[in-house]
mmCIF file of C-alpha atoms in Angstrom:
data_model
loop_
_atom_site.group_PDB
_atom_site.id
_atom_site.type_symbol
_atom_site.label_atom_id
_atom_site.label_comp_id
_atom_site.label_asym_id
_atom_site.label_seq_id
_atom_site.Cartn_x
_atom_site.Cartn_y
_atom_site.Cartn_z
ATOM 1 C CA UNK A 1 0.653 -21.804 7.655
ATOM 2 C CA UNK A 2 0.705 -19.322 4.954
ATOM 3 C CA UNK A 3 3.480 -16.935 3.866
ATOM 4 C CA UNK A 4 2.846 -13.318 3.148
ATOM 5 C CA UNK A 5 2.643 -11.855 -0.375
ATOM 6 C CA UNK A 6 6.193 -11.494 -1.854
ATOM 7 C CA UNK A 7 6.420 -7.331 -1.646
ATOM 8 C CA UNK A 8 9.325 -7.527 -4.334
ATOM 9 C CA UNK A 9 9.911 -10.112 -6.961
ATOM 10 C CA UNK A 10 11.354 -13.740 -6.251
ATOM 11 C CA UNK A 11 14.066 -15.921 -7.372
ATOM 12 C CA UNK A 12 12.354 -19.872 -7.267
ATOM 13 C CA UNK A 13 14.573 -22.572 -8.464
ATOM 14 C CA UNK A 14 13.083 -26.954 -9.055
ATOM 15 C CA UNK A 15 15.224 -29.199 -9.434
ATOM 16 C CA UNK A 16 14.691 -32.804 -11.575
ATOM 17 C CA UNK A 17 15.844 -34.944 -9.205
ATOM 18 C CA UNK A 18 16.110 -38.252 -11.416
ATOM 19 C CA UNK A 19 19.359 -40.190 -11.336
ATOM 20 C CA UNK A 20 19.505 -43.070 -13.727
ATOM 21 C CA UNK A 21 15.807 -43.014 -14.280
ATOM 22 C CA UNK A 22 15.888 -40.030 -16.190
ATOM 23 C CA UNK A 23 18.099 -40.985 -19.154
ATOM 24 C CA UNK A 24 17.902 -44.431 -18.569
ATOM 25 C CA UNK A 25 16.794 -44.666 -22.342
ATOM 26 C CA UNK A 26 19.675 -43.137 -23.715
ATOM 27 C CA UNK A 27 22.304 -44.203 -22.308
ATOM 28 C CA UNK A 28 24.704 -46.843 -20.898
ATOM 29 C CA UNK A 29 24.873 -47.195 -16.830
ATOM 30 C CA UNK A 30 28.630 -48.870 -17.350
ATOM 31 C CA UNK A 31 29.704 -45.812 -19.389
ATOM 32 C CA UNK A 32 28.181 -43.055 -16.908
ATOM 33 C CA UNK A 33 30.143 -44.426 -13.877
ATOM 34 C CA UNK A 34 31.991 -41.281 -13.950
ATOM 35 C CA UNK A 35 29.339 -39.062 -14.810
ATOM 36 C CA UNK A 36 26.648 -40.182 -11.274
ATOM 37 C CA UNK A 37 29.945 -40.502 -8.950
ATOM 38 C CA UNK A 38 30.393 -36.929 -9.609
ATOM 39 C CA UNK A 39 26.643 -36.371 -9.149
ATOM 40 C CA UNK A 40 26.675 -37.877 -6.167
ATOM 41 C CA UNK A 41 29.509 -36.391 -4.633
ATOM 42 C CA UNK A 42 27.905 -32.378 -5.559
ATOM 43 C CA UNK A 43 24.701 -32.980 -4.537
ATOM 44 C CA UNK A 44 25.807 -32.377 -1.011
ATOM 45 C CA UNK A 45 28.242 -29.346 -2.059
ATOM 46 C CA UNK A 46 24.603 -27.949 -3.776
ATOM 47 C CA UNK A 47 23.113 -28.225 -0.404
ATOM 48 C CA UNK A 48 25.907 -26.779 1.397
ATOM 49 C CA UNK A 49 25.528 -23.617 -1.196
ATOM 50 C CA UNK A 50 21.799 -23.408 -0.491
ATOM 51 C CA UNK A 51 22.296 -23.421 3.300
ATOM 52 C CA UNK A 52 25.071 -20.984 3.098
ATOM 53 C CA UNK A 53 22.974 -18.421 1.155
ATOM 54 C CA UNK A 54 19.183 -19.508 2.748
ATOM 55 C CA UNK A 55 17.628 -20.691 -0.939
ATOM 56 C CA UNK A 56 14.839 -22.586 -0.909
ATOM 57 C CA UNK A 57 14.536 -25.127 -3.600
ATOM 58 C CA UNK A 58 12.088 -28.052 -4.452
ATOM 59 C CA UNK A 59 13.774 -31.110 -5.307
ATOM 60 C CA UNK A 60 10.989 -32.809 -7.936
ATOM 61 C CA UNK A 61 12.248 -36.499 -7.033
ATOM 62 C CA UNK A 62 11.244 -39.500 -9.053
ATOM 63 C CA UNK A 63 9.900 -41.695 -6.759
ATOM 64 C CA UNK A 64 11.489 -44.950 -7.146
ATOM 65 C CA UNK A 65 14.771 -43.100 -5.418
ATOM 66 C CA UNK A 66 12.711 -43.751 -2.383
ATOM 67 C CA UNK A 67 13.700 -47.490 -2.710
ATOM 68 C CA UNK A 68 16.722 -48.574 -0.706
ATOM 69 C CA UNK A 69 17.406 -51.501 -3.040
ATOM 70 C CA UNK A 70 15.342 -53.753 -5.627
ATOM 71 C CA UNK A 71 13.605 -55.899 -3.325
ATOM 72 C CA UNK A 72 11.511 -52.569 -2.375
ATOM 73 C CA UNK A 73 11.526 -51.943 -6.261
ATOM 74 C CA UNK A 74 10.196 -54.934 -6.988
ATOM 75 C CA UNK A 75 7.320 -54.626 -4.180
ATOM 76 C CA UNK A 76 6.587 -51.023 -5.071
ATOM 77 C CA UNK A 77 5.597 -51.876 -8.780
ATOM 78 C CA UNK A 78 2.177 -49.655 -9.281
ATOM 79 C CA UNK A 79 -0.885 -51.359 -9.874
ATOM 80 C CA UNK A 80 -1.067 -50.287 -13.595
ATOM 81 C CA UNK A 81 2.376 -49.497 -15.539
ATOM 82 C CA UNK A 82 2.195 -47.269 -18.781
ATOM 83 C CA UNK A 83 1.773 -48.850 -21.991
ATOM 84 C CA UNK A 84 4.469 -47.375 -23.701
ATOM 85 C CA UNK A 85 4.247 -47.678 -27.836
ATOM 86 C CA UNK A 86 7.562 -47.232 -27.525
ATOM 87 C CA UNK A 87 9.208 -49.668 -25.255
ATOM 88 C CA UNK A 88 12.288 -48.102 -25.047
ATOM 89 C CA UNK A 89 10.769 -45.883 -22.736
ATOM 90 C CA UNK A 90 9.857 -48.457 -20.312
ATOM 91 C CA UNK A 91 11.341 -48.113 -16.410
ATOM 92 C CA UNK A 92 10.091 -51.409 -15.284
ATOM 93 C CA UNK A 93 11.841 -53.299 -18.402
ATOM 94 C CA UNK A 94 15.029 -51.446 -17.671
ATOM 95 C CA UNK A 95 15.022 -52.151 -14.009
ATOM 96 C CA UNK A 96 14.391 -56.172 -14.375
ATOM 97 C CA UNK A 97 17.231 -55.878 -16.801
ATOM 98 C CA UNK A 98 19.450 -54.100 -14.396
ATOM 99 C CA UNK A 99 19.236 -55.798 -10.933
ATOM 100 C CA UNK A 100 22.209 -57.619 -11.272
ATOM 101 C CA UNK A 101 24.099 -54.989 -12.464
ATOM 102 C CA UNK A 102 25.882 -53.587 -10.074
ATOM 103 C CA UNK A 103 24.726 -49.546 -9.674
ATOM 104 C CA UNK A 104 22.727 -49.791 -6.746
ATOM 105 C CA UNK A 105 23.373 -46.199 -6.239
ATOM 106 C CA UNK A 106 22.692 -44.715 -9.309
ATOM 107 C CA UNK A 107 18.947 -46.187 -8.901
ATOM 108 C CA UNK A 108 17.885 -45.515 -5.506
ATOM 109 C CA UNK A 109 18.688 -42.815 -3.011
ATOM 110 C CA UNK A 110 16.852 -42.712 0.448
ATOM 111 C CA UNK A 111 20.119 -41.594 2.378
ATOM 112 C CA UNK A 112 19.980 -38.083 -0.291
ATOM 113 C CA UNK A 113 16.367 -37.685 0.143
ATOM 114 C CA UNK A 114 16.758 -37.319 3.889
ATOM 115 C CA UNK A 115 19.518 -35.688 3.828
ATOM 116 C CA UNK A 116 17.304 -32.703 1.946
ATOM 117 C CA UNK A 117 14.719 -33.144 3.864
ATOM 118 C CA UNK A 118 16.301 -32.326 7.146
ATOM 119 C CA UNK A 119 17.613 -28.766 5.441
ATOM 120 C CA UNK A 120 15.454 -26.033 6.053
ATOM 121 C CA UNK A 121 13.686 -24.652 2.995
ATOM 122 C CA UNK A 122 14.030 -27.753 1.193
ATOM 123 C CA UNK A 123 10.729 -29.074 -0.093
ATOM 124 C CA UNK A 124 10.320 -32.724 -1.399
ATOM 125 C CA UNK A 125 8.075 -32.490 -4.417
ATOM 126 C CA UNK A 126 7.737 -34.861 -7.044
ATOM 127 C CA UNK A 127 8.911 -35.687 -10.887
ATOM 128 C CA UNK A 128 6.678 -38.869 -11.175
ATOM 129 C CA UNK A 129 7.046 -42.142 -9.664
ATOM 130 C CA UNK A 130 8.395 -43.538 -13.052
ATOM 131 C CA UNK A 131 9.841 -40.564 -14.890
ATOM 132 C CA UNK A 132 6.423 -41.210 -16.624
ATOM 133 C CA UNK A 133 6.006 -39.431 -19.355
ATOM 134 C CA UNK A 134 2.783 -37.967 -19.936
ATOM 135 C CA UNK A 135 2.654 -37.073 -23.498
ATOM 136 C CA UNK A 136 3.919 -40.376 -25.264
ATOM 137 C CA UNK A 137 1.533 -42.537 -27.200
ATOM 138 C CA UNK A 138 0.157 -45.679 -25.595
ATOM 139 C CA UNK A 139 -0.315 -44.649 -22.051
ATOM 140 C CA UNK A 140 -3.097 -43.008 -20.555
ATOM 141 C CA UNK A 141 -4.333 -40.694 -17.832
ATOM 142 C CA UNK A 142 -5.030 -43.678 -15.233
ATOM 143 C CA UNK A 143 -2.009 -44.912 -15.665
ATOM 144 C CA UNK A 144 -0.449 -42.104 -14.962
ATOM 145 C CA UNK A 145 -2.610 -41.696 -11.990
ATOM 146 C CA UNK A 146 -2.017 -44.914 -10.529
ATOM 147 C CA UNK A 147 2.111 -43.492 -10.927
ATOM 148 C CA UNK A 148 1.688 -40.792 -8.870
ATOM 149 C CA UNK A 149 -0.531 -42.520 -6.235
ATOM 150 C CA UNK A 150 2.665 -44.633 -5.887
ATOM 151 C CA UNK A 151 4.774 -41.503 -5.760
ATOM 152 C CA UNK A 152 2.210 -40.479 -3.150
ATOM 153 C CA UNK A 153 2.396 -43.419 -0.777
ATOM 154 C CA UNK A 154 6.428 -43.610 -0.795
ATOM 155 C CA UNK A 155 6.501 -40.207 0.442
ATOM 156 C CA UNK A 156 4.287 -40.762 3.023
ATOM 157 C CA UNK A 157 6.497 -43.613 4.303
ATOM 158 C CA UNK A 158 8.923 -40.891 5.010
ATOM 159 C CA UNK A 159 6.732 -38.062 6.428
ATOM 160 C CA UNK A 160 6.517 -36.188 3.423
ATOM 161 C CA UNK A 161 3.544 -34.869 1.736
ATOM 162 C CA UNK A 162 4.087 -34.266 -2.014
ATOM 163 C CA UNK A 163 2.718 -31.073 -3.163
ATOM 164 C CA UNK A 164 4.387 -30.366 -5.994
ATOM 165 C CA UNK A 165 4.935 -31.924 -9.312
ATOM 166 C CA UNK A 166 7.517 -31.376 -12.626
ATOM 167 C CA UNK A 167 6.225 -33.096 -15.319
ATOM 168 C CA UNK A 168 9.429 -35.299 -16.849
ATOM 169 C CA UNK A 169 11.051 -34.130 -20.096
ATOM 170 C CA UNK A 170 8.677 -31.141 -19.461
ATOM 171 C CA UNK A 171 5.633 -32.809 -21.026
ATOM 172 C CA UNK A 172 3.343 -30.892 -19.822
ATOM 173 C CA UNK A 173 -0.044 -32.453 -20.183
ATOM 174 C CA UNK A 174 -2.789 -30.028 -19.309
ATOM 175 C CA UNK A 175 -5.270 -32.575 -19.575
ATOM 176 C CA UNK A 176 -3.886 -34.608 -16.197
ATOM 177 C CA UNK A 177 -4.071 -31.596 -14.258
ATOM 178 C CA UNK A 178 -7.056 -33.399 -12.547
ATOM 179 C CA UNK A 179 -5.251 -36.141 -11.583
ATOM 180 C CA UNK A 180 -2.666 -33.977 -9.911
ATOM 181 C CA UNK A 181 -5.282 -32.044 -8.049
ATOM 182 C CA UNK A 182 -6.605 -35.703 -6.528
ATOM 183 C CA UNK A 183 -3.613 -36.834 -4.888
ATOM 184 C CA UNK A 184 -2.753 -33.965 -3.719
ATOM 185 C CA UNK A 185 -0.614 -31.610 -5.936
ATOM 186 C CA UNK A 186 -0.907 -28.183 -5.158
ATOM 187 C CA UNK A 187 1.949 -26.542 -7.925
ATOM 188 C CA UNK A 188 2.955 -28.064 -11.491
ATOM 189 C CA UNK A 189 5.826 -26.400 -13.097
ATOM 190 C CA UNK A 190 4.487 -25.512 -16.428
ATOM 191 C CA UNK A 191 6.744 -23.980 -19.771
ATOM 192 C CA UNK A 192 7.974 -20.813 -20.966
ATOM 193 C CA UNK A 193 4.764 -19.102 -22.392
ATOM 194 C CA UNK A 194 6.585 -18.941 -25.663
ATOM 195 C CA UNK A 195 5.406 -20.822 -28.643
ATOM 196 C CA UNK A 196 8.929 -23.279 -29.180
ATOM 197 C CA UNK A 197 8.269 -24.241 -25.762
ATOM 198 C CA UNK A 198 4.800 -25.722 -26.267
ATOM 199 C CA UNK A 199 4.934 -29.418 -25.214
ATOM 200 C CA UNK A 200 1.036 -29.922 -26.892
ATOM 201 C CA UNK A 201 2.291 -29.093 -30.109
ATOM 202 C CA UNK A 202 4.796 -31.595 -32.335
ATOM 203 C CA UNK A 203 8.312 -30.925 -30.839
ATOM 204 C CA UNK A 204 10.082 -30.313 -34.332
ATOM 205 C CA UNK A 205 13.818 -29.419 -35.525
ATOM 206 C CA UNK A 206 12.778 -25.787 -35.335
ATOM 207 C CA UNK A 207 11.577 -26.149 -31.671
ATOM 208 C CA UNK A 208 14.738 -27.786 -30.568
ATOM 209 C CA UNK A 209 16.897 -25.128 -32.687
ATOM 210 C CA UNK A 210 15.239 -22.177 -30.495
ATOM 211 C CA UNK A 211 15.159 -24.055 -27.250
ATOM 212 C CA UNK A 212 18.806 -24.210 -27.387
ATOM 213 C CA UNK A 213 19.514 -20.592 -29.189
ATOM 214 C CA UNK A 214 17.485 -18.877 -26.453
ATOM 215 C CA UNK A 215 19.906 -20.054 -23.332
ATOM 216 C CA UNK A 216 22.641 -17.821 -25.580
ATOM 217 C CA UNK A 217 20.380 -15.262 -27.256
ATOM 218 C CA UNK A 218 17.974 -12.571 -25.740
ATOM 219 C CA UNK A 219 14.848 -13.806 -27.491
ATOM 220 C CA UNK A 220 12.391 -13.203 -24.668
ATOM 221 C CA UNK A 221 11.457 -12.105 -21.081
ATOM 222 C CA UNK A 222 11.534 -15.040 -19.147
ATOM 223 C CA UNK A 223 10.299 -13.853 -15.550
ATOM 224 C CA UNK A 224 6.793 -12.915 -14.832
ATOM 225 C CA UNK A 225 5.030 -11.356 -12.705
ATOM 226 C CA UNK A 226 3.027 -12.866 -9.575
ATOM 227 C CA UNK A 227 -0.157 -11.568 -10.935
ATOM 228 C CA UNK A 228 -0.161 -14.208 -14.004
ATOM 229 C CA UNK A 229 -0.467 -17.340 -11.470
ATOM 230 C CA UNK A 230 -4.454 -18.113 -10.910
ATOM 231 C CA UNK A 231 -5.768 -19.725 -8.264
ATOM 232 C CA UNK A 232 -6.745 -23.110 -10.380
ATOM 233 C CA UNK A 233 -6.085 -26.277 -8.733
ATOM 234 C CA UNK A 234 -2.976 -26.732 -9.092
ATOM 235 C CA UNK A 235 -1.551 -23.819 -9.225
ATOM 236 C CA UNK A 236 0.961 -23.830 -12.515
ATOM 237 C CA UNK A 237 4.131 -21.828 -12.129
ATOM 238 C CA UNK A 238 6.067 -21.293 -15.350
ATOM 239 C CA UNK A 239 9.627 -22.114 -15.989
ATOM 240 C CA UNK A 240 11.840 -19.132 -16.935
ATOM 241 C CA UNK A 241 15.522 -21.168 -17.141
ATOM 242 C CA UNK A 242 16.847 -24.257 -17.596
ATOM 243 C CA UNK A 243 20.997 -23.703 -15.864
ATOM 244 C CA UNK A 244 22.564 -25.965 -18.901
ATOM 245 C CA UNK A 245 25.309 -28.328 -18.121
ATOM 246 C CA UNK A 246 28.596 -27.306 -18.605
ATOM 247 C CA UNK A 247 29.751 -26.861 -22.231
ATOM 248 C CA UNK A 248 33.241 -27.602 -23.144
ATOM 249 C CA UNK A 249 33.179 -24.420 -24.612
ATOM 250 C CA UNK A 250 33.994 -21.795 -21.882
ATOM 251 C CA UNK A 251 32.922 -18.876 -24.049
ATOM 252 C CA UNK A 252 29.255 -20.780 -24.160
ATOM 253 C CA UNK A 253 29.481 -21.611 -20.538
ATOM 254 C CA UNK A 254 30.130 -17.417 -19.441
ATOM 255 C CA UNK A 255 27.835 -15.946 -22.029
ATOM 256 C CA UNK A 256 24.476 -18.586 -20.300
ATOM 257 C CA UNK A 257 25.977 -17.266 -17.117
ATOM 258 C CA UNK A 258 25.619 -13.572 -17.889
ATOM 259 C CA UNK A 259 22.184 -14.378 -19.470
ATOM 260 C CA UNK A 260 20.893 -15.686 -16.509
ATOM 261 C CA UNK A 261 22.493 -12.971 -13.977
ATOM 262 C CA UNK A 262 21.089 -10.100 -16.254
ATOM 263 C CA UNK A 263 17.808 -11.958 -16.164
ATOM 264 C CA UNK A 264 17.404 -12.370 -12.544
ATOM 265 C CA UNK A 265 18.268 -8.708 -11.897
ATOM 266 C CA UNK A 266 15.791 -7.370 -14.521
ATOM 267 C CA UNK A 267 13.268 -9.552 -12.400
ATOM 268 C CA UNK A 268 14.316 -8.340 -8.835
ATOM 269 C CA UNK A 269 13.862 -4.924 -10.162
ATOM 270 C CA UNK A 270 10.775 -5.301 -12.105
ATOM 271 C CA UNK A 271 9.405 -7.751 -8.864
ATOM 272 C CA UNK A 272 8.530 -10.570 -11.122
ATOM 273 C CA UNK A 273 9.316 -13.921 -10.567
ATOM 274 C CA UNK A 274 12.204 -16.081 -11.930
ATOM 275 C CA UNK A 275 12.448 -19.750 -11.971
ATOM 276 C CA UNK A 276 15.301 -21.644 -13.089
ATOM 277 C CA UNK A 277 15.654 -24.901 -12.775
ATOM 278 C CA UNK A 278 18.002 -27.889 -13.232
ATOM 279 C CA UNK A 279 19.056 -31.823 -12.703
ATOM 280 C CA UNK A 280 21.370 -32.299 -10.260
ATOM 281 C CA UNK A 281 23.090 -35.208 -12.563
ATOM 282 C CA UNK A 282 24.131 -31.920 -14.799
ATOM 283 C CA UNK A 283 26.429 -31.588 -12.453
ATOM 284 C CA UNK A 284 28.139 -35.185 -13.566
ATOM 285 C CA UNK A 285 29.920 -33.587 -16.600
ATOM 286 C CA UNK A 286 32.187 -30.407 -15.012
ATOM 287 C CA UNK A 287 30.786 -30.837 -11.185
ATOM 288 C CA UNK A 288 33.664 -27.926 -10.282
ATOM 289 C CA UNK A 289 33.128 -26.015 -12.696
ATOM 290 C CA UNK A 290 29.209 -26.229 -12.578
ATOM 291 C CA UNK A 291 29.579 -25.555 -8.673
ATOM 292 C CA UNK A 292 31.310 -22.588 -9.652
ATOM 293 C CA UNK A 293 29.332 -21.573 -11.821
ATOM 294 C CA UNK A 294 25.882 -22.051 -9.379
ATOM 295 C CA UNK A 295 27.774 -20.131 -6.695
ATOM 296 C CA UNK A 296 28.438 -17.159 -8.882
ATOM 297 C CA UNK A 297 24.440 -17.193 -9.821
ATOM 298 C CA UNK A 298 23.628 -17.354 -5.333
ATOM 299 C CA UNK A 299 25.870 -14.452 -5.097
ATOM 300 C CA UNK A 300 23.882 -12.169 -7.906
ATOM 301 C CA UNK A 301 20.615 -13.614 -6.025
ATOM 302 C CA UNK A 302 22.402 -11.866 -2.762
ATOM 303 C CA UNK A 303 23.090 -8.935 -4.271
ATOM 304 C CA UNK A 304 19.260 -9.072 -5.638
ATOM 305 C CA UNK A 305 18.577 -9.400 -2.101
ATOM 306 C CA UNK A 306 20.145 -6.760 -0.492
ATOM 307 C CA UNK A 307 18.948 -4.223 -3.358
ATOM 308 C CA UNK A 308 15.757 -5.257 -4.171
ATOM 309 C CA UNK A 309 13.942 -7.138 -1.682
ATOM 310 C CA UNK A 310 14.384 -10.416 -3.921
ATOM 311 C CA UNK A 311 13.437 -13.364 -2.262
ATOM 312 C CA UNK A 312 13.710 -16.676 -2.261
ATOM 313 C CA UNK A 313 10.757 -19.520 -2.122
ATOM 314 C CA UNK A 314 10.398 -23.130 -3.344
ATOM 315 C CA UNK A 315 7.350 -23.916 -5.389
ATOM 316 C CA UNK A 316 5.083 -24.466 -2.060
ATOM 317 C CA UNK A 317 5.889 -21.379 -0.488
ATOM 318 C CA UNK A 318 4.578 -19.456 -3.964
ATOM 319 C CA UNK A 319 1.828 -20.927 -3.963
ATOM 320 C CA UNK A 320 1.302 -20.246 -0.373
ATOM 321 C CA UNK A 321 1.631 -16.390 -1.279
ATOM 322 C CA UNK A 322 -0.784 -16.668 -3.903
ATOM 323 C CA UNK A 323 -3.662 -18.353 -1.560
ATOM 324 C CA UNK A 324 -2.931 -16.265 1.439
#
């Protein structure tokens, strides 16, 4: 069933739904004890928001969450992994290492997945079976294929149909578009159309260094308009904020706030789109005052609402405007 064409502009918001398997690479599990208990207790208080203020979100979810312990892990391996040059980067190495370890929870996360799937305007999508990472030397296209036909099939287990897809770490790779469009993936979130936020060119210190300035400092429009989005399969729908975790700064924390409030007004009234986008585990580091702060961003998208026309759609129900 297809949705109307938005009359007014529209507020869309993915989430990287990840867990360890994001930052496995980086970090510790015994040291971020802290950090995923408080993930996993706001996760619910960010669906509780959404319900209170009818937002629809897509939860990208990396796919071996669907496993409710290692034994399903284990069995769930793809057919071909990725071929990493740098092993560090390596899920499957990780897990083996980890399956005595104590932090079931951390790694899987069936219970959470249903628990947004039975909220209305909650859409499943996916972030990779892996967290694969599609623009790292070493792997290749069928690899990654073979990833997402396991993301694919896990889904399906659970009577959900994946149909759409954030690439992880935002490495966009325009080249395994194709892929996507074969198992099924209607919408990618793409980047920022600005040139530090172009994943096919080197990511250098500059890059990073405007990345980070431009969550503080007005250097762009981030929201588009509706036009933009062609009807190539899939469909790619650019990013327009990351919501950064808390800083221990509050002066940093309010002025990102105000950045992101002005730019989801100018949108409503221009009728463009803005898409902002998180992980939930960013709520690990302040989770009240990140709650807070996500709360105070629902209640500008109200008042968008009630003066614009603003709406509110996941990733499928844009593209579902777009094709109508």
């Amino acid at each position: 069933m297809h949705r109307e064409n938005i009359k007014g502009g529209a507020l869309v918001i993915s989430l990287d739904f990840e867990l360890v398997w994001g930052i496995f690479d980086h970090i510790n599990v015994k040291d971020k004890v802290a950090y995923f208990d408080n993930t996993l207790k706001a996760i619910p208080l960010m669906l509780e928001l959404f319900e209170k203020y009818n937002i629809h979100v897509t939860w990208a979810t990396v796919g071996m969450l669907f496993n409710r312990n290692w034994e399903e892990w284990q069995e769930n391996i793809p057919r071909m992994l990725p071929t990493y040059d740098n092993q560090n980067l390596n899920p499957y190495q990780f897990g083996q290492a980890h399956r005595k370890a104590g932090y079931d929870q951390y790694f899987f996360a069936p219970h959470l997945i249903r628990a947004i799937q039975e909220l209305d305007f909650q859409e499943i999508g996916t972030h990779t079976y892996s967290h694969y990472y599609c623009l790292e030397s070493g792997q290749n296209e069928a690899q990654f294929e073979a990833d997402l036909e396991k993301a694919t099939e896990l889904a399906k287990s659970m009577n959900i149909s994946l149909k759409s897809l954030v690439f992880p770490r935002n490495q966009f790779n325009i080249d395994y578009l194709r892929s996507c469009t074969k198992q099924g993936i209607d919408s990618v979130r793409s980047n920022p159309s600005v040139w530090y936020w172009d994943t096919m060119k080197p990511t250098t210190i500059k890059t990073k260094l405007f990345r980070t300035a431009d969550a503080y400092l007005p250097f762009s429009s981030k929201s588009y308009n509706k036009d933009i989005l062609t009807l190539e399969s899939p469909l790619c729908q650019p990013a327009s904020r990351f919501l950064r975790p808390q800083h221990h700064i509050q002066f940093l924390n309010n002025i990102h706030l105000q950045r992101i409030k002005q730019e989801m007004i100018e949108a409503a009234k221009k009728a463009e789109v803005y898409h902002l986008w998180w992980h939930p585990h960013n709520f690990g580091i302040d989770p009240q005052g990140a709650l807070k702060k996500l709360k105070n961003i629902l209640d500008t998208y109200k008042y968008c609402k009630e003066t614009f026309d603003f709406e509110s759609l996941n990733m499928q129900e844009l593209h579902e405007t777009q094709t109508n």
